[in-house]
Short mmCIF file of C-alpha atoms and ligand atoms in Angstrom, two decimals:
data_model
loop_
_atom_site.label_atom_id
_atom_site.label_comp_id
_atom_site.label_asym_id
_atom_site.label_seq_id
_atom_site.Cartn_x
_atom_site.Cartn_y
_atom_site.Cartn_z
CA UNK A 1 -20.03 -1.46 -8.35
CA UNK A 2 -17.81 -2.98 -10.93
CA UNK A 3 -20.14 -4.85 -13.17
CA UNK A 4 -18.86 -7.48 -15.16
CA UNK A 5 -19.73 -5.64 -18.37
CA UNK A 6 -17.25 -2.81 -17.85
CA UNK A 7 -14.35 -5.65 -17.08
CA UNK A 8 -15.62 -7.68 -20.35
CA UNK A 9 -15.04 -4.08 -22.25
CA UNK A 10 -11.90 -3.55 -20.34
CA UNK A 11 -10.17 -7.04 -21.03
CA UNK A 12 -10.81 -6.30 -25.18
CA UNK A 13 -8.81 -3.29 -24.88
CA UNK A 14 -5.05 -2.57 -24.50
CA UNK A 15 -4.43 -4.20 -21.35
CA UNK A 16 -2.21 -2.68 -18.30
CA UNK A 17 1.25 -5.10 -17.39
CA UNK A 18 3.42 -3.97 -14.66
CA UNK A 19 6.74 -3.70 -16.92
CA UNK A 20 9.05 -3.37 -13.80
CA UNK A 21 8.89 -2.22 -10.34
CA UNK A 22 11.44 -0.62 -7.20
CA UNK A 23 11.69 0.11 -3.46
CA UNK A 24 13.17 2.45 -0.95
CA UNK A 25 13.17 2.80 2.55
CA UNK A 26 15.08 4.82 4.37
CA UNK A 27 18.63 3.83 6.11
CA UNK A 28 17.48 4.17 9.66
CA UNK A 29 15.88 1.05 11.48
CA UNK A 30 13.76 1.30 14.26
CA UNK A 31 13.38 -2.20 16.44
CA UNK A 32 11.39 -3.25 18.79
CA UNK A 33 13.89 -3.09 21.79
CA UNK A 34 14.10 0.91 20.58
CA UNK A 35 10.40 1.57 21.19
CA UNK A 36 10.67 -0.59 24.77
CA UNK A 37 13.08 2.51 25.84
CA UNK A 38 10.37 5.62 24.06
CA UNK A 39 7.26 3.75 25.47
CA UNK A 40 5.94 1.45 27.80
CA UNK A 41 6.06 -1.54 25.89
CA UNK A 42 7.66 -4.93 25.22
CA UNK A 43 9.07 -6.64 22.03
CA UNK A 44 7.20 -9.71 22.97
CA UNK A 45 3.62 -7.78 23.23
CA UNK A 46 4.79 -6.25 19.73
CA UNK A 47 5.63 -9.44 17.99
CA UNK A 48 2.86 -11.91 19.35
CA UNK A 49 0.39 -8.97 18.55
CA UNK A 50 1.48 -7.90 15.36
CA UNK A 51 4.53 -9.80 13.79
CA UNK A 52 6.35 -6.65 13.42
CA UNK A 53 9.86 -6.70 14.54
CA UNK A 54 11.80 -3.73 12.90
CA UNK A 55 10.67 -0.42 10.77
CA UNK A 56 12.51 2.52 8.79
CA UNK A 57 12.24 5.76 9.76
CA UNK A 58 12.93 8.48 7.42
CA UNK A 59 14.82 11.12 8.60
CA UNK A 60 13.46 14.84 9.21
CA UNK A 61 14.71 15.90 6.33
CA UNK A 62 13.42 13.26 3.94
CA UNK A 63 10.00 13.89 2.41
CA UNK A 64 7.39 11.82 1.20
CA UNK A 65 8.73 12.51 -2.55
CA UNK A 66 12.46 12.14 -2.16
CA UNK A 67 11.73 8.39 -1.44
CA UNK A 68 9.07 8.26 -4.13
CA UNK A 69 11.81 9.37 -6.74
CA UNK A 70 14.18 6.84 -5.37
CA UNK A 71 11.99 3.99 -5.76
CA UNK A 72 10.99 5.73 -8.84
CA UNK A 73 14.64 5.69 -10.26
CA UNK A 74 14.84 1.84 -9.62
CA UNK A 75 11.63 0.77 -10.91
CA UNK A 76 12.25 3.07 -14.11
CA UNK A 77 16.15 1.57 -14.46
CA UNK A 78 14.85 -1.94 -14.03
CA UNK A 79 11.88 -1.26 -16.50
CA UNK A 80 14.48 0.17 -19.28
CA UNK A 81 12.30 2.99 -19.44
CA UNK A 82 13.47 6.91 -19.52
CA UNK A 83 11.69 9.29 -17.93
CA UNK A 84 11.04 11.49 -20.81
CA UNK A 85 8.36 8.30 -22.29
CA UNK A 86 6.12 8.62 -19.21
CA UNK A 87 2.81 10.21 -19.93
CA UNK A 88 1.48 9.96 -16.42
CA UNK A 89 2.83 9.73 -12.84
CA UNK A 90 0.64 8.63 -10.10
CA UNK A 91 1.28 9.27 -6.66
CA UNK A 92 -1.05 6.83 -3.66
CA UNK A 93 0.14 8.64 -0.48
CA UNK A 94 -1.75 9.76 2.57
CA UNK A 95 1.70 11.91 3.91
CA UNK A 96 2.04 14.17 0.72
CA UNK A 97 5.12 16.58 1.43
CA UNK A 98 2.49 19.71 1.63
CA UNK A 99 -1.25 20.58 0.95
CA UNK A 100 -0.05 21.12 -2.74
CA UNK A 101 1.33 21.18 -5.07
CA UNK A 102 0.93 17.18 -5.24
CA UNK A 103 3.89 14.81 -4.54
CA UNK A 104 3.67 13.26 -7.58
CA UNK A 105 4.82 16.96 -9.63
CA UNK A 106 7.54 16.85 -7.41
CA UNK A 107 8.54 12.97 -7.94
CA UNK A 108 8.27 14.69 -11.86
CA UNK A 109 10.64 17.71 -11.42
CA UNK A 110 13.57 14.78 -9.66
CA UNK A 111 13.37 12.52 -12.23
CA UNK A 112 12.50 15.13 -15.21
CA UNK A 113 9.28 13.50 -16.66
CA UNK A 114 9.06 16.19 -19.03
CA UNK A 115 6.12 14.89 -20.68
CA UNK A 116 4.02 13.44 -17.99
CA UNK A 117 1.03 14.23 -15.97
CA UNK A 118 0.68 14.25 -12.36
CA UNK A 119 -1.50 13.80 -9.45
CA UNK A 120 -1.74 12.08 -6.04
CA UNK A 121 -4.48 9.76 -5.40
CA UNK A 122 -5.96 9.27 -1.37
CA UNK A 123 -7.28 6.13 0.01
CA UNK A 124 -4.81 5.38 2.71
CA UNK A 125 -3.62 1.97 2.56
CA UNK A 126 -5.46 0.35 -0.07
CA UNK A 127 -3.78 3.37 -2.04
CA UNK A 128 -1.41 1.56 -4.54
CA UNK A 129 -4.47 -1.43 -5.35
CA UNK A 130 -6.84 1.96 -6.31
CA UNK A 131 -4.10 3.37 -8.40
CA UNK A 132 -3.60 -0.03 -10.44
CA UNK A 133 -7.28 0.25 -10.96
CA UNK A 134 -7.27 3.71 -11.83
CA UNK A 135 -4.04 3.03 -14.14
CA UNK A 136 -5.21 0.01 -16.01
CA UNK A 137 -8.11 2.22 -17.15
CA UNK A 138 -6.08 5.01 -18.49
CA UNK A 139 -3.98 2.48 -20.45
CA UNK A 140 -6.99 0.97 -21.65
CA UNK A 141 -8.79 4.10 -23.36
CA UNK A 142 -5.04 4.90 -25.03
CA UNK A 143 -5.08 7.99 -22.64
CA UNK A 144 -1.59 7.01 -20.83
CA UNK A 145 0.77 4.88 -22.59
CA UNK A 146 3.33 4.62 -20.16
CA UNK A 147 2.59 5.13 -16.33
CA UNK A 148 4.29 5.77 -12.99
CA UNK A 149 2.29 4.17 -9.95
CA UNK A 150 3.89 4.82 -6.86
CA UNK A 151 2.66 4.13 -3.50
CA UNK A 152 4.95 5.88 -0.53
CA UNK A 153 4.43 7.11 2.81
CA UNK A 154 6.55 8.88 5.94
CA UNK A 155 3.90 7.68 8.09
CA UNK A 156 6.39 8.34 10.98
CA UNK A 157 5.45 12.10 10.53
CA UNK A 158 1.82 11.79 11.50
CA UNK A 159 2.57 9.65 14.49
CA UNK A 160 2.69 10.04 17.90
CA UNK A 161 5.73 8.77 19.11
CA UNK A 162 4.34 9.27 22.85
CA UNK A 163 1.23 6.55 22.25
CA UNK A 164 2.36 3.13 22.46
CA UNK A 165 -0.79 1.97 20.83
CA UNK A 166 -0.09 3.61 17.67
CA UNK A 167 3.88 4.17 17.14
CA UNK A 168 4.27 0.51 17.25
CA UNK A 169 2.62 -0.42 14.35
CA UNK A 170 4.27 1.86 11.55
CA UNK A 171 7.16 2.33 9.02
CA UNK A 172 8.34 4.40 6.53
CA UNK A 173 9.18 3.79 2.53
CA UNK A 174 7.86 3.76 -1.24
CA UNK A 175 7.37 1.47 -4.00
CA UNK A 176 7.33 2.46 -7.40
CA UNK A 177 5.43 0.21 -10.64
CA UNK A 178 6.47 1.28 -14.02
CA UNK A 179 2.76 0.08 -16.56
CA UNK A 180 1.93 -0.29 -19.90
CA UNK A 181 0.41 -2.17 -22.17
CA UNK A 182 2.75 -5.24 -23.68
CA UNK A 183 0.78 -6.73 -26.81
CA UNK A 184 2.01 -10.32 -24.94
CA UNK A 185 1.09 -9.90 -22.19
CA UNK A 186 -2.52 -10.84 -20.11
CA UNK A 187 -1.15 -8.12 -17.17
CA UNK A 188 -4.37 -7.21 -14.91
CA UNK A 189 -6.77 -9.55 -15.46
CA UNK A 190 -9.52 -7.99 -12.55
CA UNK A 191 -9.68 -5.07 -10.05
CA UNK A 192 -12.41 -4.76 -7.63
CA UNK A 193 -12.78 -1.69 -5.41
CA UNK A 194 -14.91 -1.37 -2.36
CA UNK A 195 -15.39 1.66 0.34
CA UNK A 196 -17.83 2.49 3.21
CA UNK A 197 -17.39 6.39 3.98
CA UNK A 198 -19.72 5.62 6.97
CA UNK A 199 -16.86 3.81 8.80
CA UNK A 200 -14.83 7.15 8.58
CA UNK A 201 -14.22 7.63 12.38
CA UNK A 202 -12.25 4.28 13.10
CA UNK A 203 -9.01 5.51 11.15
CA UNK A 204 -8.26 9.07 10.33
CA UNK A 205 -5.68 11.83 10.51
CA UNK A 206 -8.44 14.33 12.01
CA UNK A 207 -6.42 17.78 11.84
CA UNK A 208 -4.61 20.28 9.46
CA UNK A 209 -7.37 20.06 6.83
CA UNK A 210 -10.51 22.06 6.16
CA UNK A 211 -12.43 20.48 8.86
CA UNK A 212 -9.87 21.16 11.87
CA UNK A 213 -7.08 23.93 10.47
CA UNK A 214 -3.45 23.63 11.77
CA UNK A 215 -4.32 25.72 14.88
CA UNK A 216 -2.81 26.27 18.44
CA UNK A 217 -5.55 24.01 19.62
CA UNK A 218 -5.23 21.45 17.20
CA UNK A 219 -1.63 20.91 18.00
CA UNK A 220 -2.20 21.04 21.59
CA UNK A 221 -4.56 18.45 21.22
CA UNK A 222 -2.76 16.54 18.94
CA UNK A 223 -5.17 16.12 15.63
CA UNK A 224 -1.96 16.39 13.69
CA UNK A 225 -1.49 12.30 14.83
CA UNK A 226 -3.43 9.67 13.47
CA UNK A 227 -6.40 8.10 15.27
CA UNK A 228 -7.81 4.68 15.26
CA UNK A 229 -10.22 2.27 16.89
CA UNK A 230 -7.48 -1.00 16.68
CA UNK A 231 -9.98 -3.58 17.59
CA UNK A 232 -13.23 -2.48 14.79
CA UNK A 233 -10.40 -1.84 11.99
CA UNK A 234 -8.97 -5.16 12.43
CA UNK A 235 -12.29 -6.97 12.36
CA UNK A 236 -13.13 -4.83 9.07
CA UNK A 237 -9.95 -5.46 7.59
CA UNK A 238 -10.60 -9.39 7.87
CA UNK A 239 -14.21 -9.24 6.60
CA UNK A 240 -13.65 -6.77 3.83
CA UNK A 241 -10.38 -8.27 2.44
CA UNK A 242 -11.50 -11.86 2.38
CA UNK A 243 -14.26 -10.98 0.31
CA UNK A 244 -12.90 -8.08 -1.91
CA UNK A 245 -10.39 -11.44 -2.88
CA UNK A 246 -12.67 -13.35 -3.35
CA UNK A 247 -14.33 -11.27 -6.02
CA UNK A 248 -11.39 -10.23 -7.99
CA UNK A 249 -10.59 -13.78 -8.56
CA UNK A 250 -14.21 -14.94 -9.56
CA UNK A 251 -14.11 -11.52 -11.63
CA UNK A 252 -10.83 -13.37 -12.97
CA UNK A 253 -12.36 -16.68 -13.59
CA UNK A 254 -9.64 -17.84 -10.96
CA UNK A 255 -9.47 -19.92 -7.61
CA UNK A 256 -7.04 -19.40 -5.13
CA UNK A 257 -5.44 -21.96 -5.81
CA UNK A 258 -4.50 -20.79 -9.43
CA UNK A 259 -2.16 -17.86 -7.76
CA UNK A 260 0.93 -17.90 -7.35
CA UNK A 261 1.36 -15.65 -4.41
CA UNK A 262 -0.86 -13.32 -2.73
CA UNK A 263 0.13 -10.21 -1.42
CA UNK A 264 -2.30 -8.50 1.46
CA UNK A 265 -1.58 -5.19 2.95
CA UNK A 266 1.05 -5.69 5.49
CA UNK A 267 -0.36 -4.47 8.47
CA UNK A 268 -0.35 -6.68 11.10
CA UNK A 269 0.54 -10.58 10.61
CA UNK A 270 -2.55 -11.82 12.54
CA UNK A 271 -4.96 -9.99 10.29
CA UNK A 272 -2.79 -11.77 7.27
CA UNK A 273 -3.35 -15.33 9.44
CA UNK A 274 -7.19 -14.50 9.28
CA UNK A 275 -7.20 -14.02 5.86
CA UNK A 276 -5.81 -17.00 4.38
CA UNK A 277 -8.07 -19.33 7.36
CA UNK A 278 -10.84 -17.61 5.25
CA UNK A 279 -9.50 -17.81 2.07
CA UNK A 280 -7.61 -20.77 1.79
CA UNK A 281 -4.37 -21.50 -0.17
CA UNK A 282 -1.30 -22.74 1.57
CA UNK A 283 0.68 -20.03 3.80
CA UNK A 284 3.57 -20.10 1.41
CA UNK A 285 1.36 -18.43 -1.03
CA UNK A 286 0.64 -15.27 1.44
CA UNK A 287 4.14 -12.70 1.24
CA UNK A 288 4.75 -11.13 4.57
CA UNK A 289 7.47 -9.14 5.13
CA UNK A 290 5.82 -6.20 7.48
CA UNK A 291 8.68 -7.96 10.09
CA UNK A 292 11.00 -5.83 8.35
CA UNK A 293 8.95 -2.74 7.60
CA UNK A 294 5.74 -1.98 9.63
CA UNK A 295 2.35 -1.22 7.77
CA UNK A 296 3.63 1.54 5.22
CA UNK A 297 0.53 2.27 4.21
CA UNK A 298 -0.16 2.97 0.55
CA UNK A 299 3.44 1.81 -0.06
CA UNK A 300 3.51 -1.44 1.51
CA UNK A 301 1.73 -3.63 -1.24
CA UNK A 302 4.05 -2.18 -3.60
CA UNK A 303 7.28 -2.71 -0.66
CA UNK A 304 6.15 -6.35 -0.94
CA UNK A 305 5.78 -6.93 -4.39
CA UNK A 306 8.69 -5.20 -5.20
CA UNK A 307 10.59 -7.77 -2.77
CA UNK A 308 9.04 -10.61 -3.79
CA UNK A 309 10.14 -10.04 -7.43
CA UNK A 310 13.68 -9.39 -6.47
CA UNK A 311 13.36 -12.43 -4.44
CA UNK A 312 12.47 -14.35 -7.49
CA UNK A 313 9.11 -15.34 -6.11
CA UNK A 314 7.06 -14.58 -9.56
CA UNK A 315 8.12 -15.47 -12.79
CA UNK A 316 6.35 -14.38 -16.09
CA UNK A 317 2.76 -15.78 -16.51
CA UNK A 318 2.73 -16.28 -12.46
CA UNK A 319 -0.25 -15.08 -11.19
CA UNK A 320 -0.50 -12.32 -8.06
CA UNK A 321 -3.18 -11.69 -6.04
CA UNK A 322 -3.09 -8.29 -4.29
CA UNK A 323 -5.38 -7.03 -1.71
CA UNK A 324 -5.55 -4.04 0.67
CA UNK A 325 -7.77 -2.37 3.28
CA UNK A 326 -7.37 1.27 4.29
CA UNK A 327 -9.36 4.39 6.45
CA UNK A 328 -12.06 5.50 4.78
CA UNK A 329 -12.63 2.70 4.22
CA UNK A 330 -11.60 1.88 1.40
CA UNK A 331 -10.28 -1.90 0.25
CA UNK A 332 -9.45 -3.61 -3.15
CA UNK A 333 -8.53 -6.26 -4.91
CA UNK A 334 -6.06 -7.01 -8.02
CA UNK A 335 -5.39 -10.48 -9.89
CA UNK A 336 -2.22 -9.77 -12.38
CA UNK A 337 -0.74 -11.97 -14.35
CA UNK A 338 2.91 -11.10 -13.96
N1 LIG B 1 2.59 -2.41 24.22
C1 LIG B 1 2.04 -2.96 25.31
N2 LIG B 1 0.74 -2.90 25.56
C2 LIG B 1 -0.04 -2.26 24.66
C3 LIG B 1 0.48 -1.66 23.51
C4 LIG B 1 1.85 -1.76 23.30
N3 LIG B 1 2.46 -1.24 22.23
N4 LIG B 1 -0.52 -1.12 22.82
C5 LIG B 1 -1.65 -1.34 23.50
N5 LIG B 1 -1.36 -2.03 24.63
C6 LIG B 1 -2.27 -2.50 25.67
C7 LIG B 1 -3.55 -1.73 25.71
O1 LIG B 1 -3.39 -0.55 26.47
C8 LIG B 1 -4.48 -2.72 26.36
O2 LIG B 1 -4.24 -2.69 27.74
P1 LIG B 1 -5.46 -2.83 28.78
O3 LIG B 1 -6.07 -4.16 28.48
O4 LIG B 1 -4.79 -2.72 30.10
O5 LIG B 1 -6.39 -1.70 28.44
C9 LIG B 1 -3.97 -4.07 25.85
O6 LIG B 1 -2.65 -3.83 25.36
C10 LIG B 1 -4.83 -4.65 24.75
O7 LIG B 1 -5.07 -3.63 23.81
P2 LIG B 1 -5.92 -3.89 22.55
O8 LIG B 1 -6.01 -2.64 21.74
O9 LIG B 1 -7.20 -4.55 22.94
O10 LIG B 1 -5.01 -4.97 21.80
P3 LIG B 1 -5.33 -5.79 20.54
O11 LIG B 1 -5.13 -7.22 20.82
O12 LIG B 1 -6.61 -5.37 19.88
O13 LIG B 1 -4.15 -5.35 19.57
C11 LIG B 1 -3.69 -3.88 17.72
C12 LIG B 1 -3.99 -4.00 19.21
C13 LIG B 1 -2.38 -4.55 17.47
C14 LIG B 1 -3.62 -2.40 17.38
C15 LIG B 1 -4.82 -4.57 16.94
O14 LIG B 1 -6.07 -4.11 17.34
C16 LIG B 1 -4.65 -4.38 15.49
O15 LIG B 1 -3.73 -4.87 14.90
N6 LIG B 1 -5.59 -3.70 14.85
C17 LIG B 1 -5.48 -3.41 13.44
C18 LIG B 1 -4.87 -2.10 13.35
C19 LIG B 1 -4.08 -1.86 12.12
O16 LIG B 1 -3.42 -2.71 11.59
N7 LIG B 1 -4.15 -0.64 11.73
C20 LIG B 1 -3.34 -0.18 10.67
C21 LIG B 1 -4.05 0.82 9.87
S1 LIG B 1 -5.36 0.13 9.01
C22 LIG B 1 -4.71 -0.97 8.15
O17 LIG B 1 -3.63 -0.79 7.72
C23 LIG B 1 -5.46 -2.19 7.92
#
């Protein structure tokens, strides 16, 4: 539980401000009227089920850290900041390019952090919201000056392009949030994280770890694809991100009406609808733009903010609500002021 004490601590102490952030996705595009000709499906079950009209697919050759470092690069050239000042690089990914070492050494070695330190971070799609968390509180004890938070996924590697429930719903890309504390700046002003392990089943990639090795038989029965129950992960997602958003703006004294924008995981537009009837605020404040990308996973809050910045959407001293729900499960919340 995050008890208000901890955040009253936290908001006297050197306090976290995204400085600058970047995207990538990769070049290929993936509509609709493609999957209608891989499975048995139709753009207009797609669209009036999920709002999703187009994804990126990374090609076979493109890891999980190649478009990390890209979206790395921009964020760091739009932040003004060299790679040599980071202290820490944070990877939220649930597609890592291997069991180890972690992506985030190899997003390092590209870009030649010399003098950072690096680790991924797992909670699916609420991974980039966890990482802000988990960033704001190295900033705060002084133990990272300068860090790299990058959410990024090539979810199209852990699908299975063969089950029309599934392949549907997914894209690839990263995001990329260079933080640090700016004495002028309020930055994050509340984080709240949530997860119920006991909901594990509903979403999970069950094979190729220590419970199911890659075997013969796990690839024949295809544990190397993810799994979910669509229906109980929806109703979750509405229940647990209305009211993770609601605390993170109580926790920042704030209604939702005192945001400028709020950005929810993008992972299907209906589950964004049911948020803000719960919620409230006007649907210009809600930024969708899983249209255009699919449910990226860990990387789609960051896909979204990143856009809505270059779109001009938030403007210094804005406020941003961001919220996410993931297997696990795990969900969060984030109020910045940007
Ligand atoms: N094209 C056509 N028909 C399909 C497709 C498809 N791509 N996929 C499923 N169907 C069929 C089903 O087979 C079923 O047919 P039946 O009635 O003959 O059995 C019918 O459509 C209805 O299927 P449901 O699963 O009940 O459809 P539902 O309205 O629940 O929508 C969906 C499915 C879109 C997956 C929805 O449950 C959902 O969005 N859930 C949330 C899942 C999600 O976003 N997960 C992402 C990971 S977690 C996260 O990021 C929050």
């Amino acid at each position: 539980m995050n008890a208000p004490i901890s955040n009253d601590l936290l908001a006297r102490l050197p306090r976290a401000s995204i400085l600058a952030t970047g995207s990538y996705v990769p070049e290929r595009v993936l509509t609709n009227a493609d999957l209608e000709k891989m499975v048995d499906t139709t753009d207009e079950w797609i669209m009036t089920r999920t709002g999703i009209r187009e994804r990126h697919i990374a090609r076979t050759d493109e890891a999980t850290s190649d478009m990390a470092t890209e979206a790395a690069r921009r964020a760091l050239a739009a932040a003004g900041v060299a790679p040599e000042e980071l202290d820490m690089i944070i990877v939220a990914t649930i597609t890592p390019d291997m069991g180890f070492p972690n992506t985030a050494c190899f997003v390092q070695s590209n870009i030649g952090a010399v003098n950072a330190f690096c680790y991924d971070i797992e909670a699916a799609c609420s991974g980039f919201v966890y990482g802000l968390d988990l960033a704001r509180q190295y900033i705060a004890t002084g133990s990272a000056k300068t860090i790299l938070l990058i959410g990024a996924e090539k979810i199209s590697c852990i699908t299975d392009w063969t089950d029309r429930s599934l392949c549907v719903l997914f894209g690839d890309g990263a995001g990329a949030a260079v933080l640090r504390a700016e004495p002028n700046r309020k930055g994050i002003l509340s984080a709240v994280m949530r997860s119920d392990g006991r909901l594990h089943d509903l979403l999970k990639l069950p094979g190729g770890g220590s419970r199911n090795p890659a075997s013969a038989e796990t690839l024949a029965g295809g544990l190397h694809f993810m799994k979910m129950n669509g229906r109980d992960v929806f109703k979750h997602a509405v229940t647990c991100m209305t009211d993770v958003a609601r605390k993170a703006l109580d926790q920042a004294g704030l209604t939702v009406e005192d945001v400028k924008l709020i950005i929810p995981h993008q992972a299907n537009l209906r589950i964004v609808s049911a948020i803000g009837e719960r919620l409230g605020g006007k649907p210009e404040q809600y930024f969708v733009n899983l249209d255009r990308y699919g449910n990226t996973s860990a990387a789609s809050v960051i896909l979204a903010l990143d856009e809505a910045v270059r779109m001009g959407k938030l403007e210094r001293g804005d406020r941003v609500l961001l919220v996410a729900f993931g297997g696990g499960f795990t969900w969060g919340a984030s109020v910045l002021e940007w």
